[in-house]
XYZ file of C-alpha atoms in Angstrom:
486
model
C -28.078 -17.439 10.809
C -28.630 -14.945 7.735
C -29.181 -16.559 4.558
C -28.887 -15.520 0.984
C -31.001 -17.108 -1.602
C -29.291 -17.755 -5.369
C -31.356 -18.900 -8.246
C -30.649 -19.625 -11.753
C -33.238 -20.543 -14.681
C -33.199 -22.563 -17.479
C -36.399 -21.985 -19.618
C -37.398 -24.310 -22.614
C -38.718 -22.187 -24.898
C -40.953 -23.982 -27.904
C -40.160 -22.179 -31.002
C -42.825 -20.880 -33.642
C -41.902 -23.186 -36.539
C -44.401 -25.018 -38.648
C -42.383 -28.460 -38.191
C -40.376 -29.904 -35.915
C -36.560 -29.318 -35.591
C -35.086 -32.188 -37.610
C -38.119 -33.803 -39.659
C -41.090 -32.476 -41.288
C -43.617 -33.831 -38.944
C -46.042 -30.941 -38.195
C -46.536 -29.592 -34.430
C -50.128 -29.557 -33.541
C -51.268 -29.608 -29.736
C -53.800 -32.002 -28.851
C -53.473 -33.984 -31.611
C -54.177 -37.640 -31.250
C -51.559 -39.503 -29.828
C -48.282 -40.714 -31.966
C -49.860 -39.023 -34.878
C -47.206 -36.820 -35.449
C -44.512 -38.806 -35.248
C -42.066 -39.516 -38.093
C -39.469 -42.137 -39.077
C -36.749 -39.617 -38.382
C -38.790 -38.801 -34.919
C -38.917 -42.542 -33.820
C -35.453 -42.865 -34.298
C -36.209 -45.752 -37.166
C -33.013 -47.738 -38.394
C -31.445 -45.419 -41.376
C -33.030 -42.080 -41.174
C -31.099 -38.926 -41.076
C -32.084 -35.373 -38.957
C -32.234 -32.646 -41.419
C -32.159 -28.991 -39.897
C -35.125 -26.831 -39.689
C -33.648 -23.514 -41.074
C -36.777 -21.546 -39.146
C -35.595 -22.576 -35.771
C -32.105 -21.388 -36.380
C -33.612 -17.868 -37.494
C -35.514 -17.627 -34.049
C -32.552 -18.399 -31.950
C -30.494 -15.702 -33.985
C -33.863 -13.443 -33.659
C -33.253 -13.899 -29.745
C -29.727 -13.558 -29.405
C -29.767 -10.122 -30.936
C -32.692 -8.797 -29.065
C -30.775 -9.777 -25.933
C -27.328 -8.302 -26.813
C -25.940 -11.822 -27.373
C -22.975 -13.048 -29.327
C -24.856 -15.110 -32.271
C -22.077 -17.846 -32.991
C -20.914 -18.222 -36.443
C -20.046 -21.838 -35.438
C -21.957 -23.936 -33.196
C -22.086 -27.634 -32.789
C -25.115 -30.263 -32.092
C -24.056 -33.036 -29.772
C -25.747 -36.218 -28.335
C -26.843 -35.810 -24.889
C -27.542 -39.587 -23.854
C -30.131 -40.835 -21.334
C -32.355 -43.514 -21.525
C -36.247 -42.753 -20.967
C -39.131 -44.454 -22.390
C -40.198 -41.170 -24.209
C -36.901 -40.578 -25.665
C -36.843 -43.092 -28.494
C -33.081 -42.551 -29.777
C -31.915 -43.263 -26.351
C -30.138 -39.834 -26.569
C -31.560 -36.374 -27.312
C -29.830 -33.556 -30.017
C -29.000 -31.010 -28.091
C -25.919 -28.165 -28.056
C -23.196 -28.124 -25.210
C -19.831 -26.883 -25.755
C -20.898 -24.561 -28.685
C -24.193 -23.046 -28.317
C -25.620 -20.803 -30.929
C -26.054 -17.827 -28.735
C -23.835 -16.873 -25.957
C -23.898 -14.278 -23.808
C -26.706 -11.393 -23.479
C -28.401 -9.691 -20.603
C -32.299 -9.226 -19.623
C -33.317 -6.075 -17.565
C -36.799 -6.296 -15.957
C -38.779 -4.577 -13.291
C -40.492 -5.255 -10.281
C -41.885 -4.277 -7.097
C -39.542 -4.441 -4.081
C -40.527 -3.360 -0.523
C -43.469 -0.970 -2.396
C -41.032 0.541 -4.918
C -40.620 -0.179 -8.482
C -37.174 -1.359 -9.098
C -35.182 -2.446 -11.899
C -32.438 -5.462 -12.452
C -30.287 -6.769 -14.931
C -29.373 -10.590 -15.018
C -26.859 -11.711 -17.340
C -27.424 -14.885 -19.644
C -24.806 -17.841 -19.897
C -26.194 -19.154 -23.244
C -29.099 -20.376 -25.629
C -28.792 -23.333 -27.467
C -30.883 -25.247 -30.160
C -32.594 -28.573 -28.828
C -35.324 -31.320 -29.710
C -38.031 -32.013 -27.296
C -38.678 -35.472 -25.950
C -41.974 -37.398 -25.762
C -44.482 -37.387 -23.231
C -44.890 -40.044 -20.781
C -49.082 -40.723 -19.492
C -50.025 -42.296 -16.334
C -53.471 -41.130 -15.452
C -55.188 -43.155 -18.532
C -53.795 -46.654 -17.741
C -54.207 -48.541 -14.855
C -50.795 -50.200 -13.839
C -48.865 -48.810 -16.631
C -48.162 -45.952 -18.802
C -48.534 -44.880 -22.136
C -45.764 -43.105 -24.539
C -47.136 -40.181 -26.933
C -44.363 -39.152 -28.621
C -46.214 -36.611 -30.769
C -43.767 -33.820 -28.836
C -40.652 -35.690 -29.631
C -38.525 -33.454 -32.135
C -40.302 -30.362 -31.306
C -38.032 -27.388 -31.478
C -36.629 -25.801 -28.337
C -34.680 -23.047 -27.085
C -33.030 -23.644 -23.935
C -32.243 -20.199 -22.149
C -30.060 -20.388 -19.447
C -29.251 -17.440 -16.859
C -26.296 -16.909 -15.018
C -27.172 -17.637 -10.796
C -27.262 -13.870 -10.110
C -31.571 -13.819 -9.075
C -31.768 -13.536 -5.304
C -35.354 -13.788 -4.569
C -38.431 -15.441 -5.741
C -40.249 -12.587 -6.415
C -37.275 -11.575 -8.766
C -37.236 -15.262 -10.477
C -40.710 -14.285 -11.132
C -39.832 -10.969 -12.466
C -37.325 -12.480 -14.873
C -39.462 -15.290 -16.014
C -42.304 -12.940 -16.699
C -39.707 -10.561 -18.680
C -38.421 -13.339 -20.613
C -41.998 -14.954 -21.539
C -43.036 -11.187 -22.415
C -39.660 -11.107 -24.896
C -39.930 -14.267 -26.631
C -43.553 -13.535 -27.318
C -42.752 -10.015 -28.737
C -39.984 -11.257 -30.991
C -42.662 -13.842 -32.332
C -40.057 -16.911 -31.251
C -42.735 -18.532 -28.967
C -46.473 -18.149 -28.493
C -45.742 -18.308 -24.909
C -48.452 -20.808 -24.234
C -47.616 -22.126 -20.394
C -50.983 -24.584 -20.311
C -49.665 -26.116 -23.033
C -46.076 -26.689 -22.649
C -44.680 -23.808 -24.903
C -42.543 -22.029 -22.056
C -41.680 -24.267 -19.589
C -39.143 -23.284 -16.391
C -36.409 -25.405 -14.370
C -35.130 -23.526 -11.422
C -32.312 -24.032 -10.027
C -32.213 -23.035 -6.372
C -29.237 -22.921 -3.360
C -28.794 -20.966 -0.128
C -25.675 -19.824 1.961
C -24.561 -17.940 4.464
C -24.789 -13.982 3.908
C -21.151 -12.897 2.999
C -20.316 -16.171 1.475
C -18.540 -16.550 -1.605
C -19.116 -20.083 -2.470
C -22.213 -21.038 -3.993
C -24.077 -23.853 -1.851
C -25.672 -27.068 -3.216
C -28.521 -26.733 -5.862
C -31.303 -28.157 -6.424
C -33.150 -28.164 -9.800
C -37.006 -27.905 -9.408
C -38.187 -29.110 -12.909
C -41.059 -28.314 -15.586
C -42.793 -25.264 -13.788
C -45.410 -24.164 -16.055
C -46.810 -20.727 -14.138
C -45.450 -18.064 -12.521
C -47.392 -18.860 -9.466
C -45.831 -22.179 -9.010
C -42.210 -20.666 -9.809
C -42.862 -18.505 -6.984
C -44.272 -20.781 -4.594
C -41.437 -23.587 -5.123
C -38.713 -21.396 -4.743
C -40.243 -20.282 -1.307
C -40.933 -24.173 -0.767
C -37.540 -25.285 -1.528
C -35.344 -22.216 0.027
C -37.142 -23.307 3.306
C -36.691 -26.997 2.637
C -32.748 -26.426 2.253
C -32.703 -23.775 5.317
C -34.078 -26.219 7.857
C -32.242 -29.050 6.515
C -28.963 -27.080 7.098
C -29.968 -26.004 10.142
C -30.919 -29.437 11.451
C -27.250 -30.707 10.666
C -28.050 -31.863 7.668
C -26.802 -31.467 3.854
C -28.227 -30.679 0.821
C -27.880 -33.397 -1.967
C -27.770 -32.091 -5.290
C -30.956 -33.672 -7.001
C -33.718 -32.817 -9.531
C -36.919 -32.177 -7.713
C -40.797 -31.854 -8.924
C -43.218 -28.997 -6.953
C -46.182 -30.557 -5.914
C -48.835 -27.548 -5.664
C -51.480 -29.626 -3.799
C -49.094 -30.486 -0.771
C -46.819 -27.068 -1.351
C -43.760 -29.311 -1.157
C -40.826 -30.279 -3.669
C -39.742 -34.147 -3.409
C -36.706 -35.566 -5.326
C -37.211 -37.068 -8.646
C -33.691 -38.232 -9.356
C -29.888 -37.375 -8.277
C -29.031 -34.681 -10.224
C -26.961 -35.670 -13.289
C -23.818 -33.633 -14.425
C -22.383 -33.187 -17.737
C -19.950 -36.226 -17.927
C -23.190 -38.318 -17.006
C -24.626 -37.530 -20.380
C -21.821 -38.600 -22.179
C -21.956 -35.710 -24.457
C -20.258 -35.820 -28.048
C -20.595 -34.263 -31.345
C -23.580 -36.020 -33.303
C -22.267 -37.714 -36.311
C -25.163 -37.199 -38.502
C -25.358 -33.257 -37.965
C -22.756 -31.072 -39.639
C -21.729 -28.248 -37.692
C -24.064 -24.820 -37.883
C -22.688 -22.215 -39.655
C -24.243 -18.743 -39.680
C -23.129 -15.862 -41.891
C -23.031 -12.036 -41.018
C -25.101 -11.761 -43.900
C -28.169 -13.950 -42.444
C -27.573 -12.215 -39.121
C -28.018 -8.900 -40.646
C -30.768 -10.217 -43.022
C -32.687 -11.284 -39.678
C -31.600 -7.970 -37.685
C -33.373 -5.926 -40.526
C -36.611 -7.928 -40.042
C -36.963 -7.178 -36.505
C -39.519 -5.278 -34.787
C -38.516 -2.832 -32.390
C -36.995 -3.640 -29.434
C -38.764 -3.105 -25.959
C -35.434 -0.937 -24.512
C -35.596 1.228 -27.888
C -39.153 1.646 -27.309
C -38.923 2.621 -24.003
C -36.622 5.173 -24.804
C -38.722 6.608 -27.583
C -41.799 6.939 -25.239
C -39.602 8.535 -22.761
C -38.204 11.361 -25.361
C -40.961 11.585 -27.734
C -44.172 11.529 -25.138
C -42.305 12.822 -21.994
C -43.126 9.477 -20.255
C -41.589 9.120 -16.745
C -39.052 6.018 -16.434
C -41.723 3.851 -14.665
C -44.678 4.266 -17.530
C -42.345 3.568 -20.294
C -41.189 0.316 -18.566
C -44.748 -0.496 -17.391
C -46.086 -0.217 -21.520
C -43.580 -2.156 -22.746
C -43.438 -5.311 -20.908
C -45.517 -6.668 -23.375
C -45.761 -5.958 -27.215
C -49.731 -5.923 -27.087
C -49.833 -3.045 -24.657
C -47.242 -0.851 -26.266
C -48.997 -1.455 -29.519
C -52.297 -0.290 -27.844
C -50.656 2.739 -26.353
C -49.028 4.002 -29.491
C -52.482 3.528 -31.240
C -54.487 5.270 -28.556
C -51.441 8.569 -28.986
C -51.761 8.497 -32.837
C -55.562 9.262 -32.364
C -55.655 11.200 -29.145
C -52.117 13.156 -29.805
C -48.910 13.253 -28.252
C -50.370 15.827 -25.604
C -52.882 13.159 -24.316
C -49.707 10.737 -23.921
C -49.574 10.840 -20.336
C -53.434 10.372 -19.728
C -53.222 7.468 -21.940
C -50.321 5.605 -20.322
C -52.927 6.108 -17.002
C -55.883 5.036 -18.369
C -53.882 1.620 -19.714
C -51.969 1.019 -16.715
C -54.931 1.778 -14.416
C -58.815 1.400 -15.286
C -58.081 -0.415 -18.620
C -55.302 -3.332 -16.815
C -57.928 -3.382 -13.833
C -60.510 -4.183 -16.250
C -58.984 -6.746 -18.236
C -57.611 -8.558 -15.030
C -61.272 -8.476 -13.317
C -62.820 -9.835 -16.697
C -59.806 -12.335 -17.660
C -59.491 -10.966 -20.953
C -56.644 -10.532 -22.973
C -55.834 -6.640 -24.034
C -56.074 -7.891 -27.965
C -59.449 -8.801 -27.208
C -60.663 -6.045 -25.320
C -64.370 -4.633 -26.310
C -62.744 -0.940 -26.274
C -60.386 -0.031 -28.837
C -57.710 2.352 -29.043
C -59.699 4.322 -31.509
C -62.541 4.512 -28.658
C -60.254 5.032 -25.769
C -58.677 7.999 -27.650
C -61.859 9.697 -28.335
C -63.053 9.598 -24.690
C -59.355 11.115 -23.511
C -60.094 13.921 -26.280
C -64.053 14.478 -24.560
C -61.876 14.593 -20.988
C -59.402 17.162 -22.523
C -62.145 19.165 -24.452
C -63.605 19.392 -20.874
C -66.983 17.422 -22.370
C -66.798 15.229 -19.206
C -64.612 14.996 -16.110
C -62.084 12.466 -14.952
C -64.825 11.059 -12.986
C -67.666 10.924 -15.554
C -65.093 9.222 -17.731
C -64.962 6.081 -15.461
C -68.454 5.687 -16.021
C -68.018 6.424 -20.059
C -65.196 3.536 -20.307
C -67.621 0.909 -18.448
C -70.264 2.107 -20.700
C -68.156 1.151 -23.628
C -66.956 -2.005 -22.479
C -70.580 -3.199 -21.787
C -71.409 -1.972 -25.095
C -69.096 -4.131 -27.476
C -69.195 -1.581 -30.335
C -66.670 -1.082 -32.988
C -68.306 2.498 -33.570
C -65.570 4.943 -32.989
C -68.331 7.541 -32.085
C -69.484 5.152 -29.615
C -67.929 7.806 -26.741
C -70.429 10.550 -27.562
C -73.703 7.984 -27.357
C -72.611 6.894 -24.332
C -71.716 10.246 -23.083
C -75.583 11.370 -24.246
C -77.101 8.492 -23.030
C -75.797 8.657 -19.600
C -76.514 12.246 -19.392
C -72.621 12.766 -18.484
C -71.745 15.928 -20.203
C -69.974 18.436 -18.208
C -71.799 22.003 -17.722
C -69.031 24.266 -19.121
C -71.659 27.190 -20.087
C -70.098 30.241 -18.379
C -73.817 31.585 -18.008
C -74.987 28.270 -16.264
C -72.043 27.809 -13.615
C -72.519 31.631 -12.732
C -75.959 30.793 -11.697
C -74.864 27.873 -9.694
C -71.864 30.179 -8.334
C -74.384 32.606 -7.095
C -76.984 30.251 -5.495
C -74.101 28.661 -3.541
C -72.670 32.031 -2.481
C -76.176 33.196 -1.274
C -76.599 30.169 0.929
C -72.961 29.622 2.208
C -72.514 32.925 3.884
C -70.490 31.727 6.538
C -68.149 29.848 4.198
C -67.925 33.197 2.410
C -66.758 35.069 5.430
C -64.291 32.448 6.224
C -62.858 32.679 2.702
C -62.526 36.232 2.661
C -60.992 36.435 6.039
C -58.098 34.675 4.804
C -59.185 30.639 5.408
C -58.531 29.572 1.750
C -59.658 25.829 2.709
C -62.935 27.242 3.189
C -63.403 27.498 -0.459
C -63.744 23.614 -0.643
C -66.756 23.712 0.991
C -67.884 26.208 -1.875
C -66.760 23.835 -4.504
C -68.447 20.747 -3.012
C -71.865 22.575 -2.255
C -71.549 24.062 -6.194
C -70.643 20.121 -7.889
C -73.498 18.799 -5.533
C -76.145 21.653 -6.965
C -74.632 20.910 -10.806
C -75.243 17.102 -9.951
C -71.571 16.499 -10.253
C -71.639 17.747 -14.172
C -70.005 21.013 -13.602
C -66.538 21.804 -15.309
C -64.633 22.050 -11.840
C -61.888 24.093 -13.233
C -64.255 26.611 -14.405
C -66.029 26.262 -11.833
C -63.374 26.979 -9.006
C -62.010 29.822 -11.235
C -65.659 31.303 -11.258
C -66.063 30.973 -7.241
C -62.631 32.682 -6.451
C -63.629 35.599 -9.148
C -66.889 36.051 -7.401
C -64.980 35.822 -3.805
C -62.480 38.419 -4.726
C -65.070 40.716 -5.996
């Protein structure tokens, strides 16, 4: 049996507001338990929720970024469930009338050795409050409840079930993570729970139109766990069906140590939550003027920036897509090109996607904290372009600048001089080297003049060796060819 995987994601994005969604309580990760919970968060008798305008603004911002409809009229509902970390006995969320409707997200990823793009449609994004947290590890035989998170503003972003592999799921999650950080609506800190992912997974025979029974894997807080959990759950469902069993709709948790998913509870449907409009909150009304104000304050979006990189800097589609997958990378690239000139845009892209990225990954450093500034990288690119150093020597120069950790824009010249990496471009010095090599390699000279053009490579190699790698390769090759033709 050939199986097709069907995946939809629900991402809970913590919004970068100064206070909670319905109260003035602060939001500070790591604070002592129950020190950031007001009477509103604790649902004490007589309290009333008040909508946080900053949370709505961030929802509008996201909706505009993904080409969605920002609803002029949306409604908050009570989602009823009874968990110890939910002091109200319900969650204030949105159900039938969300603030953001539709939209789409385009992303790129590696597939079978090629870089491909895919667009996944979004169902909705709605505002809601977070619950508190149950603490099981710190108390013997009992659990503690920390309500600091209760009331934290969330934007839940729901995709259509259009994802077909673990790799696509991770690529989608990474693109969404990058976008919400780009927009400034979320800090993206997965370890602190600012960006959490629930993955709905089902399988069906290839060619079947009807979806299989889905299971939801809750609270995945790393891209690695998303990929692992999907693979594990897909394998579990296929083996279960092929053994004659049936998949039961359920909410499951992923255990990364045992590499397995296990049932948390049977999956509830909407009717189980008994949604009804919250009587304490009026409908949320968003005027066209408010939307226009938010739109005017937004940064250049990744799609627009990609198009600009292609038209303004003549970059290939692949380069433009990679460079705009993170705002930090795009900003750094633009700063390099502003200093180095548009003629060095492709070289800047190559260095950012190559040596810069690999060094950042190896050192575990974010681009914002890289010891080599955009101005310093631009200065190095200029030294490559004007023939001061070769591309090979530039790798040593970059490493030297990284180790120096200096803010000096002239650092590149100091490193070149200190390491003796300046390329020999003096025609007289190069001519002396060429004459010496030609005299010592008569056989290669004879072969080249007899029509074996590849013989010049041996001569170039000998000349580079004689110059200790410092000869300008282009000038050297040109001079050799002129001498051999004489």
